[in-house]
PDB file of C-alpha atoms in Angstrom:
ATOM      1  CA  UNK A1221     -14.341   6.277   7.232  1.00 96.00           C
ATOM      2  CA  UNK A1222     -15.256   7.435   3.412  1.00 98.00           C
ATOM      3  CA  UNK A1223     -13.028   5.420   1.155  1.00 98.00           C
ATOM      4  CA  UNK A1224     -13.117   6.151  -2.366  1.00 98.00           C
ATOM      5  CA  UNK A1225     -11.223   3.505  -4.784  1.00 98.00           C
ATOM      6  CA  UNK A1226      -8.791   4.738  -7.683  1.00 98.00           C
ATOM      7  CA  UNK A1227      -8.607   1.558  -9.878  1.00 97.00           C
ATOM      8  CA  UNK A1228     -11.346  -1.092 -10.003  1.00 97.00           C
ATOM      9  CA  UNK A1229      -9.327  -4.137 -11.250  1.00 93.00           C
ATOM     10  CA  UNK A1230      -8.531  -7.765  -8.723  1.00 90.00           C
ATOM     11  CA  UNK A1231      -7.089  -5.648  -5.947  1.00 92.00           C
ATOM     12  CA  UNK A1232      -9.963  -2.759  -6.285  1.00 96.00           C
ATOM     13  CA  UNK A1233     -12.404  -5.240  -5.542  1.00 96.00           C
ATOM     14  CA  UNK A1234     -10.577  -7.364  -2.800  1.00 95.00           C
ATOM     15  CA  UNK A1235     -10.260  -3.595  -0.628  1.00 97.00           C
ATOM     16  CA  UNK A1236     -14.177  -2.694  -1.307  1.00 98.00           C
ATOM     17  CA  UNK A1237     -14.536  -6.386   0.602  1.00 97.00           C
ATOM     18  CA  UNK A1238     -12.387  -5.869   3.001  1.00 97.00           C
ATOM     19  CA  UNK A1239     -13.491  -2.020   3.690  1.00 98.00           C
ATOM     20  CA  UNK A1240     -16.685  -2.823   3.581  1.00 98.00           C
ATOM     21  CA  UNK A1241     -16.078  -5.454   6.112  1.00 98.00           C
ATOM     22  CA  UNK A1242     -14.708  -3.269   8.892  1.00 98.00           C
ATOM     23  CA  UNK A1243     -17.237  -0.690   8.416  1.00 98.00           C
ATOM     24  CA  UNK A1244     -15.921   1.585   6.109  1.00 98.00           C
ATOM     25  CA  UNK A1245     -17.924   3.926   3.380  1.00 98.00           C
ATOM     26  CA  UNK A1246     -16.687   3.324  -0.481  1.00 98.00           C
ATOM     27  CA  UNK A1247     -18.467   6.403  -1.367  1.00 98.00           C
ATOM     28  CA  UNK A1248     -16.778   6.898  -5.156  1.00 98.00           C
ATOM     29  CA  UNK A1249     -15.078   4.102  -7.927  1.00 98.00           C
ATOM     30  CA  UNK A1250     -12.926   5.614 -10.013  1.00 98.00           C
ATOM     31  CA  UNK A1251     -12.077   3.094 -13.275  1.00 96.00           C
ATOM     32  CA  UNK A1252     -10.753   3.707 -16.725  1.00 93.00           C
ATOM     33  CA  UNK A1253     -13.977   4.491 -18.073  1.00 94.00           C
ATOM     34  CA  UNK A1254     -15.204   7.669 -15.274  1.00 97.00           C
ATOM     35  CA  UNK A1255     -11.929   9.469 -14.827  1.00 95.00           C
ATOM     36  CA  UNK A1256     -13.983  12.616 -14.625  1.00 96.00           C
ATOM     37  CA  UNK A1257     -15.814  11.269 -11.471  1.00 97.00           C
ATOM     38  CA  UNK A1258     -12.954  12.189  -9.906  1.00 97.00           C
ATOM     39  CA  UNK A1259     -14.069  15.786 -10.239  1.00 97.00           C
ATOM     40  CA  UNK A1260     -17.266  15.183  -8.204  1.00 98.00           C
ATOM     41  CA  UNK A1261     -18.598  16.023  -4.877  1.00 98.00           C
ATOM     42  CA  UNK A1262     -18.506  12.185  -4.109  1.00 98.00           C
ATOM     43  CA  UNK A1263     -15.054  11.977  -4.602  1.00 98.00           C
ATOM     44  CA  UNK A1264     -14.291  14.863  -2.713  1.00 98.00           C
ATOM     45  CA  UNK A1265     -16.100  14.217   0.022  1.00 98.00           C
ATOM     46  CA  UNK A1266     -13.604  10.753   0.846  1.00 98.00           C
ATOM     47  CA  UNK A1267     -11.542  11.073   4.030  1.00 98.00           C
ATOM     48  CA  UNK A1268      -8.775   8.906   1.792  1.00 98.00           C
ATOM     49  CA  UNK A1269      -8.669   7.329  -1.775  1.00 98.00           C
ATOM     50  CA  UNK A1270      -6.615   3.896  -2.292  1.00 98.00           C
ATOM     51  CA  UNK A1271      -5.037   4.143  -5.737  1.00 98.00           C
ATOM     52  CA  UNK A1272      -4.173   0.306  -7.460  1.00 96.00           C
ATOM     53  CA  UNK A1273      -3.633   1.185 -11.217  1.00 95.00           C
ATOM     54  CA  UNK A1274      -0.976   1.514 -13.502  1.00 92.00           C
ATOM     55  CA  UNK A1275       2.355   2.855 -13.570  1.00 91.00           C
ATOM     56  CA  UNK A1276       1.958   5.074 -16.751  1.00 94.00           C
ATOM     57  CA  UNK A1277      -1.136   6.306 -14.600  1.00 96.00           C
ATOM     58  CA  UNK A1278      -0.408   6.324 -10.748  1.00 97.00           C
ATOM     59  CA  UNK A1279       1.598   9.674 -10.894  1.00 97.00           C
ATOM     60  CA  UNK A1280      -1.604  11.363 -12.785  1.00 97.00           C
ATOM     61  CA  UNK A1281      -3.901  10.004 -10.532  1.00 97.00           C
ATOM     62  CA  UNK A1282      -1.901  11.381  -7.286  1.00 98.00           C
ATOM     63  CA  UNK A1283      -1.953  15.036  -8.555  1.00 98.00           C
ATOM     64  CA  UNK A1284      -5.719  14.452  -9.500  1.00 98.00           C
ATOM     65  CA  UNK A1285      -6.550  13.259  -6.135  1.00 98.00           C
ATOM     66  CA  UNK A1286      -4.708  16.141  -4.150  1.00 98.00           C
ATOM     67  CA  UNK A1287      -6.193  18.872  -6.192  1.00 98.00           C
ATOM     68  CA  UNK A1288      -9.702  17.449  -4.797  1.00 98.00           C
ATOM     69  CA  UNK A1289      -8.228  17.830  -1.613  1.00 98.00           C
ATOM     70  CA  UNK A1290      -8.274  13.964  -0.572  1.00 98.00           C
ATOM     71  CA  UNK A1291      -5.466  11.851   0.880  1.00 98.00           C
ATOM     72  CA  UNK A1292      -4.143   9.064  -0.849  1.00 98.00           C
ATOM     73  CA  UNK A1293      -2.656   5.339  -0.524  1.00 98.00           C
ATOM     74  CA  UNK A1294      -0.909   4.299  -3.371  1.00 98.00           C
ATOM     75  CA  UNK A1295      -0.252   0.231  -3.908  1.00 94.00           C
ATOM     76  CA  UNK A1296       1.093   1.068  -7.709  1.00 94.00           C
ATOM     77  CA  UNK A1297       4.967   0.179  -8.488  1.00 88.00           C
ATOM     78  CA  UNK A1298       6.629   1.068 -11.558  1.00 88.00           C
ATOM     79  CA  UNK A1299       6.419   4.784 -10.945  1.00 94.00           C
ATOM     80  CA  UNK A1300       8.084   6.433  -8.175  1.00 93.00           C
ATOM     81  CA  UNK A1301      11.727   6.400  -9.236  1.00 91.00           C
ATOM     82  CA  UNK A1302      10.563   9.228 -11.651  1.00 96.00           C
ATOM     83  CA  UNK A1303       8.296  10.952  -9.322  1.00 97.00           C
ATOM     84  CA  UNK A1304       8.801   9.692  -5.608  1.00 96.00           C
ATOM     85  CA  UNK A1305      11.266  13.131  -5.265  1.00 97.00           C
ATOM     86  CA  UNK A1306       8.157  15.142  -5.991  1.00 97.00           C
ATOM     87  CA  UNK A1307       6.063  13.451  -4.252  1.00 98.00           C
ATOM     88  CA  UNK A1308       8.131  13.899  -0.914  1.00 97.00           C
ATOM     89  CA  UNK A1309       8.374  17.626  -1.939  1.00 98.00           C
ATOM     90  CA  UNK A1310       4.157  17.544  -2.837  1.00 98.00           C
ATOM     91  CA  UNK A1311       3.810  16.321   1.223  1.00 98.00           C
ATOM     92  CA  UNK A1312       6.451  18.360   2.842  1.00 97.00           C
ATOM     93  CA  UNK A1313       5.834  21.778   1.378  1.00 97.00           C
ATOM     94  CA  UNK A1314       2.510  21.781  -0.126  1.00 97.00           C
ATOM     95  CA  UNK A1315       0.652  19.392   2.737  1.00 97.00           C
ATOM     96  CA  UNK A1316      -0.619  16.813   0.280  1.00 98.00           C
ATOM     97  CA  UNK A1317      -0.534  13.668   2.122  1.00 98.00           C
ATOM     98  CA  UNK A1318       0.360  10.438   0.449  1.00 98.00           C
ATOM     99  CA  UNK A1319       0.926   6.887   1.824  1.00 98.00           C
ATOM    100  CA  UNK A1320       3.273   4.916  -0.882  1.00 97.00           C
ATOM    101  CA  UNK A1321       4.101   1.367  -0.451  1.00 95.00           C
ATOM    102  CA  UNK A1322       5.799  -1.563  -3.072  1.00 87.00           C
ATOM    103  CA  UNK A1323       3.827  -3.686  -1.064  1.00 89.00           C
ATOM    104  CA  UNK A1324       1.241  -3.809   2.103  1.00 94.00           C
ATOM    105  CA  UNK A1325       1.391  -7.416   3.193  1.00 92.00           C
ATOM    106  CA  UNK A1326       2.172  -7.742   6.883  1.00 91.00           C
ATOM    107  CA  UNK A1327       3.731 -10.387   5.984  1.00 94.00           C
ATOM    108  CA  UNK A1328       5.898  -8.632   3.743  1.00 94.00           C
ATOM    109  CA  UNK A1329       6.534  -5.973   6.000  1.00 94.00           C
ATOM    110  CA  UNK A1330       7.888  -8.442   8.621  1.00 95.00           C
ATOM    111  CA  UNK A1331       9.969 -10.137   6.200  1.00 97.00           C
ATOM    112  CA  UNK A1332      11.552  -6.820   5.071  1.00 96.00           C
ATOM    113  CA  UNK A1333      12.289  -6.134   8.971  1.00 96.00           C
ATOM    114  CA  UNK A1334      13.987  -9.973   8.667  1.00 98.00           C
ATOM    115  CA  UNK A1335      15.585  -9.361   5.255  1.00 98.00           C
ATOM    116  CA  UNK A1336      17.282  -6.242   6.612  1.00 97.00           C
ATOM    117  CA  UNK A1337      18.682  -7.511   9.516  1.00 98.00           C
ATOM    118  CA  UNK A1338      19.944 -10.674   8.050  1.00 98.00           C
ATOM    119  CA  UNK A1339      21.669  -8.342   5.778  1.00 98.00           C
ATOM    120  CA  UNK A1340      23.291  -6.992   8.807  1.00 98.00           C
ATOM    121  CA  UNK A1341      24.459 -10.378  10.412  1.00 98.00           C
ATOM    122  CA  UNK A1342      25.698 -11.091   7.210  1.00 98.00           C
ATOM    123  CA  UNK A1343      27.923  -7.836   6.605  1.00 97.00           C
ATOM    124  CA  UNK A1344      30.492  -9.912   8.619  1.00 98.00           C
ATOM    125  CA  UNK A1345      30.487 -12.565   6.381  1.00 98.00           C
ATOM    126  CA  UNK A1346      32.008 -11.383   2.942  1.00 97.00           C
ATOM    127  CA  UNK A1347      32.037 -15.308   1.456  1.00 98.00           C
ATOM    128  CA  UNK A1348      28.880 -15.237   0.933  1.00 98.00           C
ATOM    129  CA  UNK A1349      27.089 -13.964  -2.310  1.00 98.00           C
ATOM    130  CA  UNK A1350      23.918 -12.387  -2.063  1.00 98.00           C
ATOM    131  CA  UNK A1351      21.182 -12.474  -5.193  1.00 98.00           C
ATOM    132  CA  UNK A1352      17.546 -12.417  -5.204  1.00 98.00           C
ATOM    133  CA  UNK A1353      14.634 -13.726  -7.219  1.00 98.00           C
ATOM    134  CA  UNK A1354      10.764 -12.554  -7.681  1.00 98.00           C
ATOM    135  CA  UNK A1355       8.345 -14.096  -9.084  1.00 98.00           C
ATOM    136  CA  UNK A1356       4.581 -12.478 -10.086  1.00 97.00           C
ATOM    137  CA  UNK A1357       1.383 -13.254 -12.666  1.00 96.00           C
ATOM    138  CA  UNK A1358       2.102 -12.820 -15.913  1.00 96.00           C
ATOM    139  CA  UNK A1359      -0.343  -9.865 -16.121  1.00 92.00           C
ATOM    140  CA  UNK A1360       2.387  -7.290 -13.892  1.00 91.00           C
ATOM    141  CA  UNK A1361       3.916  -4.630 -16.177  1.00 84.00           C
ATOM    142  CA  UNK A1362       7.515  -4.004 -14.108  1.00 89.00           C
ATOM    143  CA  UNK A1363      10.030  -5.788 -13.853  1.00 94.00           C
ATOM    144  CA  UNK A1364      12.043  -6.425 -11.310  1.00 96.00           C
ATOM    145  CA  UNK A1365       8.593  -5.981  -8.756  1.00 94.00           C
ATOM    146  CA  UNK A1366       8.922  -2.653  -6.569  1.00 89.00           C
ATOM    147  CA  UNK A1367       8.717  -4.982  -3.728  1.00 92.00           C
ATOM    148  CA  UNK A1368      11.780  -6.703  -5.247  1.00 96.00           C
ATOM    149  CA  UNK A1369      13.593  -2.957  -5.156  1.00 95.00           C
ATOM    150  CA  UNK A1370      12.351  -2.222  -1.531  1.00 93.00           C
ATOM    151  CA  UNK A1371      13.818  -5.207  -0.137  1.00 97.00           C
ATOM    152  CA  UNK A1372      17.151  -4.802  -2.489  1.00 98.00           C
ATOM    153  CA  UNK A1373      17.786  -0.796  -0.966  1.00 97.00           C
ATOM    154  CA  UNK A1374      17.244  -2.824   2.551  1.00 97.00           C
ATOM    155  CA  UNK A1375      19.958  -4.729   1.676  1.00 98.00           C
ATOM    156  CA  UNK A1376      22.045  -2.359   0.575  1.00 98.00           C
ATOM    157  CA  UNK A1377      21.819  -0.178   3.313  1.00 98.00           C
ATOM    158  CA  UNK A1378      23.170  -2.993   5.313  1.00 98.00           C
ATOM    159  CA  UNK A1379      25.781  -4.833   3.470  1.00 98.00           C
ATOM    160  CA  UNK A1380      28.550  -2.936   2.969  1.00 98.00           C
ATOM    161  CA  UNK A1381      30.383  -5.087   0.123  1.00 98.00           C
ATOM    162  CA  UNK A1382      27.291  -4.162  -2.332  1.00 98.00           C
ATOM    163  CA  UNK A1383      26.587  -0.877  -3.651  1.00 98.00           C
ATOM    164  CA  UNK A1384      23.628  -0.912  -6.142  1.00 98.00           C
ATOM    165  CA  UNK A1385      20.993  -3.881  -7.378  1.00 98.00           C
ATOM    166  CA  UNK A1386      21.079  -4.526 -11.001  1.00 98.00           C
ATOM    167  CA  UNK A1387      18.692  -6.237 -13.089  1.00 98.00           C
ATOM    168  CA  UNK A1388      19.195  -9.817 -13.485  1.00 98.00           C
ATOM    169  CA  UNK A1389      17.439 -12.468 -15.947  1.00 98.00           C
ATOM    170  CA  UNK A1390      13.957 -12.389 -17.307  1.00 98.00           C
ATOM    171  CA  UNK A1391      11.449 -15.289 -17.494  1.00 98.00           C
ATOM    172  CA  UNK A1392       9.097 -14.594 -19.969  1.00 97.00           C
ATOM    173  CA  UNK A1393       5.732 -16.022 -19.207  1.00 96.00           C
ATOM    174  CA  UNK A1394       6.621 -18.531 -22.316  1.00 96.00           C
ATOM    175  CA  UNK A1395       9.548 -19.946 -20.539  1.00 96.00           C
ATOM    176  CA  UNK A1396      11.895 -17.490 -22.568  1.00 97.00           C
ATOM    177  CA  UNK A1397      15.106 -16.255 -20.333  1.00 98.00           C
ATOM    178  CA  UNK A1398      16.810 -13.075 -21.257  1.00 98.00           C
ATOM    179  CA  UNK A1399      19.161 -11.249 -19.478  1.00 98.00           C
ATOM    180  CA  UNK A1400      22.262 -12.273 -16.754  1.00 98.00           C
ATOM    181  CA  UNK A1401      22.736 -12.603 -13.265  1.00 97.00           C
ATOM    182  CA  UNK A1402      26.765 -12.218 -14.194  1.00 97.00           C
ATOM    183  CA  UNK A1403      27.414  -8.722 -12.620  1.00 97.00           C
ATOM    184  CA  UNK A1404      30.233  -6.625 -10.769  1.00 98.00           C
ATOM    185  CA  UNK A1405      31.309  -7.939  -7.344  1.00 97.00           C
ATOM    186  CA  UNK A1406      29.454  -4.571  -5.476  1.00 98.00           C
ATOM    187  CA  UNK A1407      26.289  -5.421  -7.318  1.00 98.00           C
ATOM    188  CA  UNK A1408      23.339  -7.279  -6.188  1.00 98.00           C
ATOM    189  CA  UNK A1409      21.374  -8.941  -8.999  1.00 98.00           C
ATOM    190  CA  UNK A1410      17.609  -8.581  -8.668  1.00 98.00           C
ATOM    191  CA  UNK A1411      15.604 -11.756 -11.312  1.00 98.00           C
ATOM    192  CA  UNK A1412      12.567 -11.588 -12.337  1.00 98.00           C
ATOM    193  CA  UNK A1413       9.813 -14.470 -13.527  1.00 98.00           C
ATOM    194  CA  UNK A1414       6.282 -14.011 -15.176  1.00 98.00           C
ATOM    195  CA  UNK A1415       4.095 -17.256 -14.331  1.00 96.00           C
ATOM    196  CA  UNK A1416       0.970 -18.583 -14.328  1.00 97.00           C
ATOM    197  CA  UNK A1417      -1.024 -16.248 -11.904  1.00 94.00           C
ATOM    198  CA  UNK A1418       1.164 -16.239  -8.834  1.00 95.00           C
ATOM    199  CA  UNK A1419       0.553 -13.198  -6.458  1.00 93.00           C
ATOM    200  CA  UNK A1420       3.985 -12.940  -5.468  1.00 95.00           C
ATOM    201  CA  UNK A1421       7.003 -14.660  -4.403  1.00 97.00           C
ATOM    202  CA  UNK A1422      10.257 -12.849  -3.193  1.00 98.00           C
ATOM    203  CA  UNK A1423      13.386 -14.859  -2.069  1.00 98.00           C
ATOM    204  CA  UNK A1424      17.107 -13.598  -1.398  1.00 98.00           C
ATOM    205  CA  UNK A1425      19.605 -15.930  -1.635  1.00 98.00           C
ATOM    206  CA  UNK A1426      23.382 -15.587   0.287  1.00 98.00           C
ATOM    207  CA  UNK A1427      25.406 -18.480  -1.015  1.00 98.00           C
ATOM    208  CA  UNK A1428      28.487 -19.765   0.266  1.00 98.00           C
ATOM    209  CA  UNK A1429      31.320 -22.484  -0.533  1.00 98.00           C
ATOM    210  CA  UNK A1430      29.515 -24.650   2.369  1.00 98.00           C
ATOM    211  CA  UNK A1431      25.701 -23.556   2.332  1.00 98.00           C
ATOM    212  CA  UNK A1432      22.938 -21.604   1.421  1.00 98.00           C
ATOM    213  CA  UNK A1433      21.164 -19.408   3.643  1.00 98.00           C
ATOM    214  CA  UNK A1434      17.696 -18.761   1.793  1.00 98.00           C
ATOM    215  CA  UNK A1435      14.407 -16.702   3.358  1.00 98.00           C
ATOM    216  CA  UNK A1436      11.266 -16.428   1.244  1.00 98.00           C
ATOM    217  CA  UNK A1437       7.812 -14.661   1.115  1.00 98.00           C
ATOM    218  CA  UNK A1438       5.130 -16.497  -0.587  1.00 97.00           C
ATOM    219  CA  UNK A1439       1.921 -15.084  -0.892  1.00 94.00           C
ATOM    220  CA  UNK A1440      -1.120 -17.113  -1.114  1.00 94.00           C
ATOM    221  CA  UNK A1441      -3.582 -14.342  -2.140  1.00 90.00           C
ATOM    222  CA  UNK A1442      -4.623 -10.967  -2.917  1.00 87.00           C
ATOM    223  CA  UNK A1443      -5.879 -10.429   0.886  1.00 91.00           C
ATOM    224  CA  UNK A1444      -3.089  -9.606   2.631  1.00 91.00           C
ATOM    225  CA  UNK A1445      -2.383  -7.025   0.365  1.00 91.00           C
ATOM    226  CA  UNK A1446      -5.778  -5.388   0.547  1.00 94.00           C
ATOM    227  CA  UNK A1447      -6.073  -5.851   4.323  1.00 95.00           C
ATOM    228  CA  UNK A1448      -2.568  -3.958   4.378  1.00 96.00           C
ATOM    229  CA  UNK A1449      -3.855  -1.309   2.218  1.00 97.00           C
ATOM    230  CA  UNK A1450      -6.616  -0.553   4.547  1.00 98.00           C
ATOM    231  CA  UNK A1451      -5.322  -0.555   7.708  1.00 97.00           C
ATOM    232  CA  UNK A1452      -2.771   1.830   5.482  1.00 98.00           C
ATOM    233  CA  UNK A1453      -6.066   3.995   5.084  1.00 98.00           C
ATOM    234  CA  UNK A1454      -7.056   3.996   8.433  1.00 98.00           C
ATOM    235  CA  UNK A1455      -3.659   5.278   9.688  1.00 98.00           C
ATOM    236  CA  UNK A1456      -3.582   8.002   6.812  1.00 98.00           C
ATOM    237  CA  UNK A1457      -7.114   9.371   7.855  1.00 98.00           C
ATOM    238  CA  UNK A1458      -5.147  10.450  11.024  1.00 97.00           C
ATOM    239  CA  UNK A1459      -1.536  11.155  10.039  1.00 98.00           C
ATOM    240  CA  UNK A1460      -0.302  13.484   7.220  1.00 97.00           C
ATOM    241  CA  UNK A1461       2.555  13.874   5.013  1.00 98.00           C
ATOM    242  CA  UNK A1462       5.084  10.936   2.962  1.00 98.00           C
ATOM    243  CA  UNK A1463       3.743   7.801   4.216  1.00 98.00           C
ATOM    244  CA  UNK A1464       5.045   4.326   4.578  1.00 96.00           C
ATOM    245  CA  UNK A1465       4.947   1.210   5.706  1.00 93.00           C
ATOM    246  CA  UNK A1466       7.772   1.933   8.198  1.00 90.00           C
ATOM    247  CA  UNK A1467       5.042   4.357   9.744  1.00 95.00           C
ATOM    248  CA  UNK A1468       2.368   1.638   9.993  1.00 94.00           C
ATOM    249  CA  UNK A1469       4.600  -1.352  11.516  1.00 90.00           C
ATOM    250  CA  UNK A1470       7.610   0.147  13.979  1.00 85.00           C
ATOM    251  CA  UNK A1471       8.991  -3.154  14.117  1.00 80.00           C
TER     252      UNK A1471
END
């Protein structure tokens, strides 16, 4: 397959290794410096591009990519509440094709199967109080992490007693908290902490009189991600339309 890579940064470079690795073609790098390349017969000539930017410059890069005529996967967060409805529209009606995830971890995708149907066992039990916390390197721009919001909508789709995640508290990457996890009883509150260089922890909390009941993803590295992302590539080579994770692992 002919992979070409939107964004050249950690995660760029972890997907050209893993590509690479299962036989795959990077046959164009796009980075902040050769936007234009996009406009190239190189670029064009990609079966799929995996996009890992920004989120002031996912959206742009989308619209870039489908005007070429390639397929995308898109790993960037931050963007999509202001431009996943036209996106869906893009795929349905126009035949763009993109795959969008928060995350591509396996592991995170099995955890979000777990998170969801604890969520349901857990509809029955109305003492106990539901929060959740992520944690990421102090280089990510959004706050609370999309994966953070993916899991939260999976909980709220199950739990009837909530009815919309808020933000919670803030950890600064100097130790400064802003913020509250004081909120209405139908909201969930979503926290947030910049550390260190830590690819990503997500835990949800439901907390009881008696107990705790606590599941957590904790990822050790980059890979999983970028192994995600390309099996997300292969699968978008052959499918069309708005893509997701939920397409790649029926669990």
């Amino acid at each position: 397959m002919k992979i070409a890579l939107i964004g050249y940064g950690k995660m760029g470079k972890e997907i050209e290794k893993i590509a690479l690795s299962r036989g795959h073609e990077i046959v164009s790098i796009i980075d902040v410096d050769n936007h234009q390349d996009m406009d190239s017969d190189a670029f064009r000539s990609a079966d799929v591009a995996i996009e890992f930017t920004a989120p002031s410059v996912a959206y742009g890069n989308c619209l870039d990519a489908f005007r070429q005529g390639v397929k995308v996967v898109s790993g960037s967060t931050g963007w999509m509440g202001e431009h996943g409805e036209e996106m869906r529209r893009l795929c349905k009606e126009e035949g763009k094709t993109l795959f969008w995830a928060s995350n591509f971890s396996l592991g995170v995708a099995i955890f979000s199967a777990v998170n969801k149907y604890l969520a349901k066992i857990m509809n029955q039990f109305p003492n106990y109080d539901v929060s959740m916390v992520e944690t990421h390197h102090i280089h990510k721009l959004d706050a609370p992490s999309g994966t953070a919001i993916t899991l939260a909508e999976g909980i709220l789709e199950n739990l009837d007693r909530k009815d919309k995640w808020v933000m919670g508290t803030l950890t600064a990457p100097d130790g400064t908290v802003s913020g509250t996890t004081e909120c209405a009883p139908d909201e969930l509150p979503v926290s947030a902490i910049r550390k260190d260089e830590v690819p990503g922890i997500h835990t949800v909390r439901y907390e009881s009189e008696a107990d705790s009941i606590i599941i957590t993803h904790d990822a050790k590295n980059r890979k999983g991600f970028a192994l995600g992302a390309v099996l997300a590539a292969e699968y978008t080579a052959t499918h069309e339309g708005f893509l997701g994770m939920n397409d790649l692992f029926q669990f």
